[in-house]
CSV table of C-alpha atoms in Angstrom, one decimal:
chain,number,residue,atom,x,y,z
A,1,UNK,CA,-167.3,55.0,-6.9
A,2,UNK,CA,-166.7,58.8,-7.6
A,3,UNK,CA,-163.6,58.6,-5.7
A,4,UNK,CA,-162.2,55.6,-7.5
A,5,UNK,CA,-163.0,57.5,-10.7
A,6,UNK,CA,-161.3,60.7,-9.8
A,7,UNK,CA,-158.4,58.4,-8.9
A,8,UNK,CA,-158.2,56.7,-12.2
A,9,UNK,CA,-158.4,60.1,-13.9
A,10,UNK,CA,-155.2,61.1,-11.9
A,11,UNK,CA,-153.4,58.2,-12.7
A,12,UNK,CA,-154.4,58.4,-16.5
A,13,UNK,CA,-153.2,61.9,-16.7
A,14,UNK,CA,-149.4,62.2,-17.8
A,15,UNK,CA,-148.8,65.2,-15.9
A,16,UNK,CA,-149.0,63.4,-12.6
A,17,UNK,CA,-146.4,61.4,-13.5
A,18,UNK,CA,-143.7,63.8,-14.8
A,19,UNK,CA,-142.0,66.8,-13.1
A,20,UNK,CA,-140.4,67.4,-9.9
A,21,UNK,CA,-143.6,66.7,-7.8
A,22,UNK,CA,-144.5,63.8,-10.1
A,23,UNK,CA,-145.2,60.1,-9.3
A,24,UNK,CA,-141.9,59.0,-10.8
A,25,UNK,CA,-139.7,61.4,-8.9
A,26,UNK,CA,-141.6,60.6,-5.7
A,27,UNK,CA,-141.1,57.1,-6.5
A,28,UNK,CA,-137.4,57.4,-6.8
A,29,UNK,CA,-137.2,59.6,-3.4
A,30,UNK,CA,-139.0,56.8,-1.7
A,31,UNK,CA,-136.7,54.2,-2.8
A,32,UNK,CA,-133.8,56.4,-2.2
A,33,UNK,CA,-134.7,56.9,1.4
A,34,UNK,CA,-135.7,53.3,2.1
A,35,UNK,CA,-132.5,52.1,0.5
A,36,UNK,CA,-130.3,54.4,2.8
A,37,UNK,CA,-132.2,53.2,5.8
A,38,UNK,CA,-132.0,49.5,4.8
A,39,UNK,CA,-128.3,49.9,4.1
A,40,UNK,CA,-127.2,51.5,7.3
A,41,UNK,CA,-129.6,49.1,9.4
A,42,UNK,CA,-128.1,46.3,7.5
A,43,UNK,CA,-124.6,47.2,8.3
A,44,UNK,CA,-125.3,47.5,12.2
A,45,UNK,CA,-127.8,44.7,12.5
A,46,UNK,CA,-126.7,41.8,10.1
A,47,UNK,CA,-123.0,41.4,11.3
A,48,UNK,CA,-124.2,41.4,15.2
A,49,UNK,CA,-127.2,38.9,14.5
A,50,UNK,CA,-125.2,36.5,12.7
A,51,UNK,CA,-122.0,36.8,15.2
A,52,UNK,CA,-124.3,36.2,18.3
A,53,UNK,CA,-126.0,33.3,16.3
A,54,UNK,CA,-122.6,31.7,15.4
A,55,UNK,CA,-121.5,32.0,19.1
A,56,UNK,CA,-124.7,30.5,20.2
A,57,UNK,CA,-125.0,32.6,23.5
A,58,UNK,CA,-126.4,36.0,24.2
A,59,UNK,CA,-129.7,35.1,22.2
A,60,UNK,CA,-131.7,36.6,25.1
A,61,UNK,CA,-130.0,39.9,24.7
A,62,UNK,CA,-130.7,39.9,20.9
A,63,UNK,CA,-134.6,39.0,21.2
A,64,UNK,CA,-135.0,41.3,24.2
A,65,UNK,CA,-133.1,44.2,22.3
A,66,UNK,CA,-135.5,43.6,19.4
A,67,UNK,CA,-138.5,43.6,21.4
A,68,UNK,CA,-137.6,47.2,22.8
A,69,UNK,CA,-137.0,48.6,19.4
A,70,UNK,CA,-140.3,46.8,18.3
A,71,UNK,CA,-142.2,48.7,20.9
A,72,UNK,CA,-140.7,52.1,20.5
A,73,UNK,CA,-143.4,54.2,18.2
A,74,UNK,CA,-141.7,55.0,15.0
A,75,UNK,CA,-143.8,58.2,14.5
A,76,UNK,CA,-142.6,59.4,18.0
A,77,UNK,CA,-139.1,59.0,17.2
A,78,UNK,CA,-139.7,60.6,14.0
A,79,UNK,CA,-140.9,63.5,15.4
A,80,UNK,CA,-138.7,63.7,18.6
A,81,UNK,CA,-135.8,63.4,16.6
A,82,UNK,CA,-137.3,66.0,13.9
A,83,UNK,CA,-137.5,68.6,16.9
A,84,UNK,CA,-134.4,67.9,18.4
A,85,UNK,CA,-131.8,67.8,15.3
A,86,UNK,CA,-134.2,69.9,12.9
A,87,UNK,CA,-135.8,69.4,9.7
A,88,UNK,CA,-134.0,67.3,7.2
A,89,UNK,CA,-132.9,63.7,6.3
A,90,UNK,CA,-131.2,62.9,9.5
A,91,UNK,CA,-133.9,62.6,11.9
A,92,UNK,CA,-136.4,60.5,10.0
A,93,UNK,CA,-133.4,58.1,8.7
A,94,UNK,CA,-132.2,57.6,12.4
A,95,UNK,CA,-135.8,57.0,13.3
A,96,UNK,CA,-136.4,54.2,10.5
A,97,UNK,CA,-133.1,52.7,11.1
A,98,UNK,CA,-134.3,51.8,14.8
A,99,UNK,CA,-137.4,50.3,13.2
A,100,UNK,CA,-135.5,48.5,10.3
A,101,UNK,CA,-132.9,47.1,13.1
A,102,UNK,CA,-135.5,44.7,14.9
A,103,UNK,CA,-136.6,42.3,12.1
A,104,UNK,CA,-132.9,42.1,10.5
A,105,UNK,CA,-131.3,41.3,13.9
A,106,UNK,CA,-133.7,38.7,14.8
A,107,UNK,CA,-133.6,37.2,11.3
A,108,UNK,CA,-129.7,36.9,11.1
A,109,UNK,CA,-129.5,35.5,14.8
A,110,UNK,CA,-132.4,33.0,14.3
A,111,UNK,CA,-131.3,32.0,11.0
A,112,UNK,CA,-127.4,31.1,12.0
A,113,UNK,CA,-128.4,29.7,15.6
A,114,UNK,CA,-131.0,27.5,14.0
A,115,UNK,CA,-128.3,25.5,11.8
A,116,UNK,CA,-128.2,22.1,13.1
A,117,UNK,CA,-125.4,21.9,15.5
A,118,UNK,CA,-124.7,18.4,14.2
A,119,UNK,CA,-123.8,20.1,10.9
A,120,UNK,CA,-121.6,22.7,12.4
A,121,UNK,CA,-119.7,20.1,14.4
A,122,UNK,CA,-119.3,18.0,11.2
A,123,UNK,CA,-117.6,21.0,9.6
A,124,UNK,CA,-115.5,21.5,12.5
A,125,UNK,CA,-114.4,18.1,12.7
A,126,UNK,CA,-113.3,18.3,9.0
A,127,UNK,CA,-111.2,21.2,9.9
A,128,UNK,CA,-112.8,24.0,8.9
A,129,UNK,CA,-112.0,27.3,10.7
A,130,UNK,CA,-114.7,29.4,12.5
A,131,UNK,CA,-114.4,31.8,9.8
A,132,UNK,CA,-115.1,28.7,7.1
A,133,UNK,CA,-117.9,27.4,9.3
A,134,UNK,CA,-119.3,30.7,9.1
A,135,UNK,CA,-119.1,31.7,5.5
A,136,UNK,CA,-119.4,28.5,4.1
A,137,UNK,CA,-121.5,26.4,6.2
A,138,UNK,CA,-123.5,28.5,8.7
A,139,UNK,CA,-124.6,31.5,6.1
A,140,UNK,CA,-125.6,29.2,3.3
A,141,UNK,CA,-127.8,27.2,5.3
A,142,UNK,CA,-129.3,30.3,7.0
A,143,UNK,CA,-130.0,32.3,3.9
A,144,UNK,CA,-133.7,31.6,3.8
A,145,UNK,CA,-134.2,33.1,7.4
A,146,UNK,CA,-131.9,35.9,6.8
A,147,UNK,CA,-133.8,36.8,4.0
A,148,UNK,CA,-137.1,36.6,5.6
A,149,UNK,CA,-135.6,39.0,7.9
A,150,UNK,CA,-134.7,41.4,5.2
A,151,UNK,CA,-138.1,41.1,3.5
A,152,UNK,CA,-139.9,41.9,6.7
A,153,UNK,CA,-137.6,45.0,7.3
A,154,UNK,CA,-137.9,46.2,3.7
A,155,UNK,CA,-141.8,46.0,3.7
A,156,UNK,CA,-142.1,47.9,7.3
A,157,UNK,CA,-139.6,50.3,5.9
A,158,UNK,CA,-141.4,51.0,2.6
A,159,UNK,CA,-144.5,51.3,4.6
A,160,UNK,CA,-143.2,53.7,7.1
A,161,UNK,CA,-141.1,55.9,4.6
A,162,UNK,CA,-144.7,57.2,3.8
A,163,UNK,CA,-144.8,59.4,7.1
A,164,UNK,CA,-141.6,61.2,6.1
A,165,UNK,CA,-143.5,63.5,4.0
A,166,UNK,CA,-145.1,64.5,7.4
A,167,UNK,CA,-142.1,66.4,8.0
A,168,UNK,CA,-142.0,68.2,4.7
A,169,UNK,CA,-139.9,65.4,3.0
A,170,UNK,CA,-140.7,63.6,-0.2
A,171,UNK,CA,-141.4,59.9,-1.4
A,172,UNK,CA,-145.1,58.6,-2.0
A,173,UNK,CA,-146.2,59.8,1.3
A,174,UNK,CA,-146.0,63.4,-0.1
A,175,UNK,CA,-149.7,62.8,-1.9
A,176,UNK,CA,-151.1,61.5,1.2
A,177,UNK,CA,-150.1,64.5,3.3
A,178,UNK,CA,-150.8,66.9,0.4
A,179,UNK,CA,-154.1,65.4,-0.4
A,180,UNK,CA,-155.1,65.5,3.4
A,181,UNK,CA,-154.3,69.1,3.5
A,182,UNK,CA,-156.8,70.1,0.7
A,183,UNK,CA,-159.2,67.3,1.4
A,184,UNK,CA,-158.6,65.5,-1.8
A,185,UNK,CA,-159.6,61.8,-0.9
A,186,UNK,CA,-158.9,60.6,-4.2
A,187,UNK,CA,-155.1,61.6,-4.2
A,188,UNK,CA,-154.8,60.0,-0.9
A,189,UNK,CA,-156.2,56.8,-2.1
A,190,UNK,CA,-153.7,57.0,-5.1
A,191,UNK,CA,-150.7,57.6,-2.7
A,192,UNK,CA,-151.6,54.5,-0.7
A,193,UNK,CA,-152.3,52.4,-3.8
A,194,UNK,CA,-148.9,53.2,-5.1
A,195,UNK,CA,-147.2,52.5,-1.5
A,196,UNK,CA,-149.0,49.3,-1.3
A,197,UNK,CA,-148.0,48.5,-5.0
A,198,UNK,CA,-144.4,49.3,-4.4
A,199,UNK,CA,-144.5,46.9,-1.4
A,200,UNK,CA,-145.8,43.9,-3.3
A,201,UNK,CA,-143.3,44.4,-6.1
A,202,UNK,CA,-140.4,44.7,-3.8
A,203,UNK,CA,-141.4,41.9,-1.8
A,204,UNK,CA,-141.8,39.9,-5.0
A,205,UNK,CA,-138.4,40.8,-6.4
A,206,UNK,CA,-136.8,39.9,-2.9
A,207,UNK,CA,-138.5,36.7,-2.7
A,208,UNK,CA,-137.2,35.6,-6.3
A,209,UNK,CA,-133.8,36.9,-5.2
A,210,UNK,CA,-134.2,34.5,-2.1
A,211,UNK,CA,-135.1,31.7,-4.1
A,212,UNK,CA,-132.1,32.3,-6.4
A,213,UNK,CA,-129.7,32.6,-3.4
A,214,UNK,CA,-130.8,29.7,-1.2
A,215,UNK,CA,-129.4,26.3,-2.0
A,216,UNK,CA,-131.6,23.6,-3.5
A,217,UNK,CA,-130.6,21.4,-0.8
A,218,UNK,CA,-132.5,23.4,1.8
A,219,UNK,CA,-135.9,23.4,0.4
A,220,UNK,CA,-135.9,19.7,0.4
A,221,UNK,CA,-139.4,18.5,1.5
A,222,UNK,CA,-139.2,15.7,4.3
B,1,UNK,CA,-154.3,68.3,35.4
B,2,UNK,CA,-156.0,69.3,31.8
B,3,UNK,CA,-152.9,67.4,30.3
B,4,UNK,CA,-153.1,64.1,32.3
B,5,UNK,CA,-156.5,63.8,31.6
B,6,UNK,CA,-155.9,64.2,27.7
B,7,UNK,CA,-153.1,61.6,28.1
B,8,UNK,CA,-155.7,59.3,30.0
B,9,UNK,CA,-158.0,59.5,27.0
B,10,UNK,CA,-155.5,59.2,24.3
B,11,UNK,CA,-154.0,56.0,26.4
B,12,UNK,CA,-157.7,54.3,26.5
B,13,UNK,CA,-158.4,55.1,22.7
B,14,UNK,CA,-154.9,53.6,22.0
B,15,UNK,CA,-155.6,50.5,24.2
B,16,UNK,CA,-158.9,50.2,22.4
B,17,UNK,CA,-157.2,50.4,19.0
B,18,UNK,CA,-154.3,48.1,20.0
B,19,UNK,CA,-156.2,45.3,22.0
B,20,UNK,CA,-159.5,45.0,20.4
B,21,UNK,CA,-157.7,44.1,16.7
B,22,UNK,CA,-155.3,41.8,18.5
B,23,UNK,CA,-158.2,39.9,20.3
B,24,UNK,CA,-160.5,39.8,17.3
B,25,UNK,CA,-157.9,39.2,14.9
B,26,UNK,CA,-156.5,36.1,16.6
B,27,UNK,CA,-160.2,34.6,16.7
B,28,UNK,CA,-160.4,34.8,13.4
B,29,UNK,CA,-156.7,33.4,12.7
B,30,UNK,CA,-157.3,30.3,14.7
B,31,UNK,CA,-160.2,28.6,12.6
B,32,UNK,CA,-158.3,29.9,9.3
B,33,UNK,CA,-155.2,28.5,10.3
B,34,UNK,CA,-156.6,25.3,11.5
B,35,UNK,CA,-158.2,24.7,8.2
B,36,UNK,CA,-155.0,25.2,6.8
B,37,UNK,CA,-153.1,23.0,8.9
B,38,UNK,CA,-155.1,20.2,7.9
B,39,UNK,CA,-156.1,17.2,9.5
B,40,UNK,CA,-153.0,15.8,11.1
B,41,UNK,CA,-154.3,13.2,13.2
B,42,UNK,CA,-155.1,10.9,10.8
B,43,UNK,CA,-152.2,9.4,8.5
B,44,UNK,CA,-149.6,11.6,10.7
B,45,UNK,CA,-147.1,11.5,7.8
B,46,UNK,CA,-146.3,14.0,5.3
B,47,UNK,CA,-148.6,16.4,3.8
B,48,UNK,CA,-149.2,16.2,0.1
B,49,UNK,CA,-151.6,17.2,-2.3
B,50,UNK,CA,-154.8,19.2,-1.8
B,51,UNK,CA,-153.6,19.8,2.2
B,52,UNK,CA,-150.2,21.3,1.0
B,53,UNK,CA,-152.0,23.5,-1.9
B,54,UNK,CA,-154.5,24.7,0.9
B,55,UNK,CA,-151.8,25.5,3.3
B,56,UNK,CA,-149.6,27.3,0.7
B,57,UNK,CA,-152.7,29.3,-0.3
B,58,UNK,CA,-153.7,30.4,2.7
B,59,UNK,CA,-150.1,31.1,4.2
B,60,UNK,CA,-149.3,33.1,0.9
B,61,UNK,CA,-152.8,35.0,1.1
B,62,UNK,CA,-151.8,36.1,4.6
B,63,UNK,CA,-148.4,37.0,3.5
B,64,UNK,CA,-149.7,39.2,0.6
B,65,UNK,CA,-152.2,41.1,2.7
B,66,UNK,CA,-149.3,41.8,5.3
B,67,UNK,CA,-147.2,43.6,2.4
B,68,UNK,CA,-149.8,46.4,2.2
B,69,UNK,CA,-148.8,49.1,4.6
B,70,UNK,CA,-151.3,49.5,7.5
B,71,UNK,CA,-151.6,53.2,6.5
B,72,UNK,CA,-152.7,52.3,3.0
B,73,UNK,CA,-155.3,50.0,4.9
B,74,UNK,CA,-156.3,53.0,6.8
B,75,UNK,CA,-157.2,55.3,3.6
B,76,UNK,CA,-158.0,52.5,1.3
B,77,UNK,CA,-160.8,50.5,3.6
B,78,UNK,CA,-163.4,53.4,3.8
B,79,UNK,CA,-163.9,52.8,0.0
B,80,UNK,CA,-165.3,49.3,0.7
B,81,UNK,CA,-166.7,50.1,4.3
B,82,UNK,CA,-168.2,53.5,3.3
B,83,UNK,CA,-167.1,55.0,6.6
B,84,UNK,CA,-165.0,58.0,7.3
B,85,UNK,CA,-160.9,57.4,7.6
B,86,UNK,CA,-160.9,58.4,11.1
B,87,UNK,CA,-164.1,56.6,12.5
B,88,UNK,CA,-163.1,53.8,15.0
B,89,UNK,CA,-165.0,51.0,13.0
B,90,UNK,CA,-162.4,51.8,10.1
B,91,UNK,CA,-159.3,51.6,12.4
B,92,UNK,CA,-160.5,48.5,14.1
B,93,UNK,CA,-161.3,46.7,10.9
B,94,UNK,CA,-157.9,47.9,9.2
B,95,UNK,CA,-155.8,46.8,12.2
B,96,UNK,CA,-157.7,43.3,12.7
B,97,UNK,CA,-156.9,42.6,8.9
B,98,UNK,CA,-153.2,43.4,9.6
B,99,UNK,CA,-153.1,41.3,12.7
B,100,UNK,CA,-154.8,38.5,10.8
B,101,UNK,CA,-152.1,38.7,8.3
B,102,UNK,CA,-149.4,38.3,10.9
B,103,UNK,CA,-151.3,35.7,13.2
B,104,UNK,CA,-152.4,33.2,10.4
B,105,UNK,CA,-148.8,32.1,9.9
B,106,UNK,CA,-147.9,31.8,13.7
B,107,UNK,CA,-151.3,29.8,14.2
B,108,UNK,CA,-150.3,27.4,11.3
B,109,UNK,CA,-146.9,27.0,12.9
B,110,UNK,CA,-148.5,26.4,16.2
B,111,UNK,CA,-150.9,23.9,14.9
B,112,UNK,CA,-147.8,22.0,13.3
B,113,UNK,CA,-145.7,22.2,16.6
B,114,UNK,CA,-148.3,19.6,18.0
B,115,UNK,CA,-147.1,16.2,17.8
B,116,UNK,CA,-149.2,14.1,15.7
B,117,UNK,CA,-148.8,11.1,18.0
B,118,UNK,CA,-150.3,13.3,20.8
B,119,UNK,CA,-153.4,13.7,18.6
B,120,UNK,CA,-153.4,9.8,17.7
B,121,UNK,CA,-153.3,9.0,21.4
B,122,UNK,CA,-156.2,11.5,21.9
B,123,UNK,CA,-158.2,9.6,19.2
B,124,UNK,CA,-157.2,6.1,20.6
B,125,UNK,CA,-158.7,7.4,23.9
B,126,UNK,CA,-162.0,8.1,22.3
B,127,UNK,CA,-161.7,12.1,21.9
B,128,UNK,CA,-164.2,13.1,19.4
B,129,UNK,CA,-162.8,15.9,17.0
B,130,UNK,CA,-164.1,18.9,18.9
B,131,UNK,CA,-163.0,17.8,22.1
B,132,UNK,CA,-159.7,16.9,20.6
B,133,UNK,CA,-159.4,20.3,19.3
B,134,UNK,CA,-160.4,22.2,22.4
B,135,UNK,CA,-158.8,19.5,24.8
B,136,UNK,CA,-155.5,18.6,23.2
B,137,UNK,CA,-154.7,20.5,20.2
B,138,UNK,CA,-155.4,24.1,21.1
B,139,UNK,CA,-153.9,24.0,24.5
B,140,UNK,CA,-150.7,22.2,23.0
B,141,UNK,CA,-150.1,25.1,20.3
B,142,UNK,CA,-150.5,28.1,23.1
B,143,UNK,CA,-146.7,28.4,23.3
B,144,UNK,CA,-146.0,28.8,19.7
B,145,UNK,CA,-149.2,31.0,19.4
B,146,UNK,CA,-148.4,33.4,22.2
B,147,UNK,CA,-144.8,33.9,20.8
B,148,UNK,CA,-146.6,35.2,17.4
B,149,UNK,CA,-149.3,37.2,19.6
B,150,UNK,CA,-146.5,39.1,21.3
B,151,UNK,CA,-145.1,40.2,17.9
B,152,UNK,CA,-148.3,41.1,16.6
B,153,UNK,CA,-149.5,42.8,20.0
B,154,UNK,CA,-146.3,45.1,20.3
B,155,UNK,CA,-146.1,45.9,16.4
B,156,UNK,CA,-149.7,46.8,16.6
B,157,UNK,CA,-149.3,49.2,19.5
B,158,UNK,CA,-146.6,50.8,17.7
B,159,UNK,CA,-148.3,51.0,14.5
B,160,UNK,CA,-151.7,52.5,16.0
B,161,UNK,CA,-149.8,55.6,16.5
B,162,UNK,CA,-149.0,56.2,12.8
B,163,UNK,CA,-153.0,56.8,12.3
B,164,UNK,CA,-152.2,60.1,14.0
B,165,UNK,CA,-150.8,61.3,10.8
B,166,UNK,CA,-154.2,61.1,9.3
B,167,UNK,CA,-156.0,62.4,12.1
B,168,UNK,CA,-156.7,59.2,14.0
B,169,UNK,CA,-156.6,60.0,17.8
B,170,UNK,CA,-154.4,57.6,19.9
B,171,UNK,CA,-151.4,58.2,21.8
B,172,UNK,CA,-149.6,59.1,18.4
B,173,UNK,CA,-151.7,62.4,18.7
B,174,UNK,CA,-149.4,63.6,21.2
B,175,UNK,CA,-146.3,63.4,18.8
B,176,UNK,CA,-148.1,65.2,15.7
B,177,UNK,CA,-149.4,67.6,18.4
B,178,UNK,CA,-146.1,67.7,19.8
B,179,UNK,CA,-144.4,68.5,16.4
B,180,UNK,CA,-146.8,71.3,15.7
B,181,UNK,CA,-146.4,73.1,18.9
B,182,UNK,CA,-142.6,72.3,19.4
B,183,UNK,CA,-143.4,70.8,22.7
B,184,UNK,CA,-140.5,68.0,23.1
B,185,UNK,CA,-141.9,66.9,26.5
B,186,UNK,CA,-145.3,66.2,24.9
B,187,UNK,CA,-143.5,63.4,22.3
B,188,UNK,CA,-141.6,62.2,25.1
B,189,UNK,CA,-144.6,61.3,27.4
B,190,UNK,CA,-146.1,59.9,24.4
B,191,UNK,CA,-143.2,57.6,23.7
B,192,UNK,CA,-143.0,56.6,27.1
B,193,UNK,CA,-146.7,55.8,27.5
B,194,UNK,CA,-146.7,53.9,24.3
B,195,UNK,CA,-143.7,51.7,25.6
B,196,UNK,CA,-145.3,51.2,28.9
B,197,UNK,CA,-148.3,50.1,27.2
B,198,UNK,CA,-146.5,47.8,25.3
B,199,UNK,CA,-144.4,46.1,27.9
B,200,UNK,CA,-147.5,45.9,30.2
B,201,UNK,CA,-149.7,44.2,27.5
B,202,UNK,CA,-146.5,42.0,26.7
B,203,UNK,CA,-146.0,40.6,30.3
B,204,UNK,CA,-149.8,40.0,30.4
B,205,UNK,CA,-149.5,38.0,27.4
B,206,UNK,CA,-146.4,36.1,28.7
B,207,UNK,CA,-148.1,35.5,32.1
B,208,UNK,CA,-151.3,34.0,30.6
B,209,UNK,CA,-149.6,32.0,28.2
B,210,UNK,CA,-147.6,30.4,31.2
B,211,UNK,CA,-150.8,30.1,33.3
B,212,UNK,CA,-152.6,28.2,30.3
B,213,UNK,CA,-149.5,25.9,29.7
B,214,UNK,CA,-148.6,24.9,33.4
B,215,UNK,CA,-147.4,21.5,32.3
B,216,UNK,CA,-144.1,23.1,30.5
B,217,UNK,CA,-141.1,23.2,32.5
B,218,UNK,CA,-139.5,26.5,33.1
B,219,UNK,CA,-136.0,27.4,33.7
């Protein structure tokens, strides 16, 4: 229990929390990197997924692309880009955007394409334009599934941003890499407890947002 | 030649760390998911009361486990297991837990994709619960299960390499080593080997699933 005691002592020490390398600033860095990555990935993946889902063709391409992206090892891309582009924010952000695209793309596609065609046809019969069908019928109905993709992407990005510290950047992974360097296991444990807690809290927040944004009519039990 | 044997050895380690947890994790997930999906043959209609609570608890517990980053599992599990971070046991247990987190949901969906009427027909034909499970329910749930298995397998193969950051040997070692020695070729070889591994194993799952579900009409 020595390790846990040391970890606890580190958490209890106010000096661990404040300052340039403290927990709060690492947390802000972690959230900043993750937000940037998710924003870029969402701008690319969500419109494409929604559009392909609306057209109800080309689904195989989306599934294929997502599968291929999933097979790419993020750490490999990160190190490759780091050698290629140089150290800095561009390389890891690029690698992580590729990671986040797969769940966002499949979520958006699956959500929109799973909307009952009868509902879409009914909307079309009522004279809605394609744009209105998309924004007023398909997207509202697809919200839970699209949000599932967003939650999955967020979890993966939050988890993987920890390895950005490996190429001399900040974030909560900093404590892991620094702890590893000086064989301080308790600091590594602390780092991972923080990362896991952040993932749990963010997922809970997103689950709440999902509930608020989903139409009550969708959660009706059959 | 030295490099080739290194890559071969690392590929073997990578294979071990990605396949073993997927196999173990799936074998663990099936009974858990069957328990959560509940008895569907009797009173085939909607689920309510205890059954729904049970399903919710199991599925949510799996989702909760899934939120824990895999790297965190690598680091935190030795506290419970008493192993070192880089020991193979630790890595296999951590990744198995992760696969369970992903597969429980897929397996629940898979069991629920089996039509209750078919199960009722089995009961009417005199199938006992155990025979009905292995003879009807499990085979019929293969397609949905295989879809989840493919995602778990491919994600796992990519995830194994992350362990290299904390010194766990796999194809990911080529990434950390390549970065340290400024060898882009080494990293590219590592990426290619990982992708090939993922593609080959993914095909294997697809083929096996197709062989197990010969009754399905294929386009």
